């Protein structure tokens, strides 16, 4: 019984510390938003992943990083896309 209580307390502590951990009341939209934010920030923060994505997009790494950060700072939408603004 003590282990179950300890596990529950640990889960509550993690949920309070990390926003994306989720809880039973988390909606699918909130969960997807957290996944998108985690993915985009991870790509922007890890140079090898950023280089890989930049190569796949045929775009300079700094432009891709700026675009990822711009998407992260924008208001969450129903669909998150990395739209390229070719003018």
PDB file of C-alpha atoms in Angstrom:
ATOM      1  CA  UNK A   1       0.000   0.000   0.000  1.00  0.00           C
ATOM      2  CA  UNK A   2       2.870   2.357   0.811  1.00  0.00           C
ATOM      3  CA  UNK A   3       4.398   1.748  -2.624  1.00  0.00           C
ATOM      4  CA  UNK A   4       1.153   2.708  -4.340  1.00  0.00           C
ATOM      5  CA  UNK A   5       0.944   5.942  -2.329  1.00  0.00           C
ATOM      6  CA  UNK A   6       4.613   6.710  -3.010  1.00  0.00           C
ATOM      7  CA  UNK A   7       4.108   6.124  -6.747  1.00  0.00           C
ATOM      8  CA  UNK A   8       1.062   8.401  -6.774  1.00  0.00           C
ATOM      9  CA  UNK A   9       2.983  11.156  -4.948  1.00  0.00           C
ATOM     10  CA  UNK A  10       5.900  10.830  -7.368  1.00  0.00           C
ATOM     11  CA  UNK A  11       3.540  11.069 -10.348  1.00  0.00           C
ATOM     12  CA  UNK A  12       1.895  14.190  -8.909  1.00  0.00           C
ATOM     13  CA  UNK A  13       5.324  15.747  -8.301  1.00  0.00           C
ATOM     14  CA  UNK A  14       6.377  15.066 -11.900  1.00  0.00           C
ATOM     15  CA  UNK A  15       3.111  16.457 -13.262  1.00  0.00           C
ATOM     16  CA  UNK A  16       3.584  19.640 -11.235  1.00  0.00           C
ATOM     17  CA  UNK A  17       7.206  20.009 -12.384  1.00  0.00           C
ATOM     18  CA  UNK A  18       6.820  19.164 -16.075  1.00  0.00           C
ATOM     19  CA  UNK A  19       3.872  20.557 -18.020  1.00  0.00           C
ATOM     20  CA  UNK A  20       3.886  17.900 -20.736  1.00  0.00           C
ATOM     21  CA  UNK A  21       3.607  14.913 -18.401  1.00  0.00           C
ATOM     22  CA  UNK A  22      -0.151  14.889 -18.712  1.00  0.00           C
ATOM     23  CA  UNK A  23      -2.923  13.828 -16.366  1.00  0.00           C
ATOM     24  CA  UNK A  24      -6.313  12.146 -16.752  1.00  0.00           C
ATOM     25  CA  UNK A  25      -7.979  15.458 -17.680  1.00  0.00           C
ATOM     26  CA  UNK A  26      -5.510  16.281 -20.476  1.00  0.00           C
ATOM     27  CA  UNK A  27      -7.338  16.766 -23.758  1.00  0.00           C
ATOM     28  CA  UNK A  28      -6.004  15.300 -26.975  1.00  0.00           C
ATOM     29  CA  UNK A  29      -5.431  18.840 -28.286  1.00  0.00           C
ATOM     30  CA  UNK A  30      -3.253  19.724 -25.248  1.00  0.00           C
ATOM     31  CA  UNK A  31      -1.348  16.468 -25.605  1.00  0.00           C
ATOM     32  CA  UNK A  32      -0.704  17.058 -29.328  1.00  0.00           C
ATOM     33  CA  UNK A  33       0.366  20.649 -28.640  1.00  0.00           C
ATOM     34  CA  UNK A  34       2.902  19.425 -26.075  1.00  0.00           C
ATOM     35  CA  UNK A  35       4.241  16.832 -28.519  1.00  0.00           C
ATOM     36  CA  UNK A  36       4.659  19.430 -31.293  1.00  0.00           C
ATOM     37  CA  UNK A  37       6.384  21.885 -28.947  1.00  0.00           C
ATOM     38  CA  UNK A  38       8.722  19.218 -27.592  1.00  0.00           C
ATOM     39  CA  UNK A  39       9.607  18.019 -31.083  1.00  0.00           C
ATOM     40  CA  UNK A  40      10.226  21.470 -32.567  1.00  0.00           C
ATOM     41  CA  UNK A  41      12.267  22.661 -29.583  1.00  0.00           C
ATOM     42  CA  UNK A  42      14.310  19.455 -29.642  1.00  0.00           C
ATOM     43  CA  UNK A  43      15.089  19.848 -33.346  1.00  0.00           C
ATOM     44  CA  UNK A  44      16.009  23.520 -32.866  1.00  0.00           C
ATOM     45  CA  UNK A  45      18.220  22.687 -29.873  1.00  0.00           C
ATOM     46  CA  UNK A  46      20.161  19.721 -31.268  1.00  0.00           C
ATOM     47  CA  UNK A  47      22.542  20.697 -34.091  1.00  0.00           C
ATOM     48  CA  UNK A  48      22.720  17.215 -35.708  1.00  0.00           C
ATOM     49  CA  UNK A  49      18.916  16.996 -35.924  1.00  0.00           C
ATOM     50  CA  UNK A  50      18.747  20.563 -37.189  1.00  0.00           C
ATOM     51  CA  UNK A  51      21.321  19.753 -39.895  1.00  0.00           C
ATOM     52  CA  UNK A  52      19.374  16.655 -40.907  1.00  0.00           C
ATOM     53  CA  UNK A  53      16.115  18.593 -41.188  1.00  0.00           C
ATOM     54  CA  UNK A  54      17.813  21.480 -43.008  1.00  0.00           C
ATOM     55  CA  UNK A  55      19.247  19.043 -45.537  1.00  0.00           C
ATOM     56  CA  UNK A  56      15.838  17.426 -46.049  1.00  0.00           C
ATOM     57  CA  UNK A  57      14.199  20.861 -46.460  1.00  0.00           C
ATOM     58  CA  UNK A  58      17.072  22.159 -48.632  1.00  0.00           C
ATOM     59  CA  UNK A  59      17.337  25.218 -46.405  1.00  0.00           C
ATOM     60  CA  UNK A  60      20.156  26.829 -44.361  1.00  0.00           C
ATOM     61  CA  UNK A  61      20.223  25.676 -40.744  1.00  0.00           C
ATOM     62  CA  UNK A  62      19.861  29.176 -39.297  1.00  0.00           C
ATOM     63  CA  UNK A  63      16.747  29.868 -41.363  1.00  0.00           C
ATOM     64  CA  UNK A  64      15.226  26.571 -40.287  1.00  0.00           C
ATOM     65  CA  UNK A  65      16.058  27.257 -36.629  1.00  0.00           C
ATOM     66  CA  UNK A  66      14.467  30.707 -36.893  1.00  0.00           C
ATOM     67  CA  UNK A  67      11.360  29.194 -38.496  1.00  0.00           C
ATOM     68  CA  UNK A  68      11.088  26.545 -35.768  1.00  0.00           C
ATOM     69  CA  UNK A  69      11.387  29.170 -33.048  1.00  0.00           C
ATOM     70  CA  UNK A  70       8.842  31.388 -34.805  1.00  0.00           C
ATOM     71  CA  UNK A  71       6.376  28.487 -34.876  1.00  0.00           C
ATOM     72  CA  UNK A  72       7.048  27.782 -31.190  1.00  0.00           C
ATOM     73  CA  UNK A  73       6.371  31.392 -30.245  1.00  0.00           C
ATOM     74  CA  UNK A  74       3.223  31.631 -32.328  1.00  0.00           C
ATOM     75  CA  UNK A  75      -0.165  30.875 -30.895  1.00  0.00           C
ATOM     76  CA  UNK A  76      -0.986  27.141 -30.890  1.00  0.00           C
ATOM     77  CA  UNK A  77      -3.220  26.128 -33.775  1.00  0.00           C
ATOM     78  CA  UNK A  78      -5.256  23.084 -34.557  1.00  0.00           C
ATOM     79  CA  UNK A  79      -2.504  22.011 -36.966  1.00  0.00           C
ATOM     80  CA  UNK A  80       1.154  22.931 -36.657  1.00  0.00           C
ATOM     81  CA  UNK A  81       3.023  23.155 -39.917  1.00  0.00           C
ATOM     82  CA  UNK A  82       6.388  24.502 -40.894  1.00  0.00           C
ATOM     83  CA  UNK A  83       5.260  26.626 -43.795  1.00  0.00           C
ATOM     84  CA  UNK A  84       7.964  28.109 -45.926  1.00  0.00           C
ATOM     85  CA  UNK A  85       7.393  31.695 -47.032  1.00  0.00           C
ATOM     86  CA  UNK A  86       8.918  31.687 -50.509  1.00  0.00           C
ATOM     87  CA  UNK A  87       8.432  35.230 -51.652  1.00  0.00           C
TER      88      UNK A  87
END
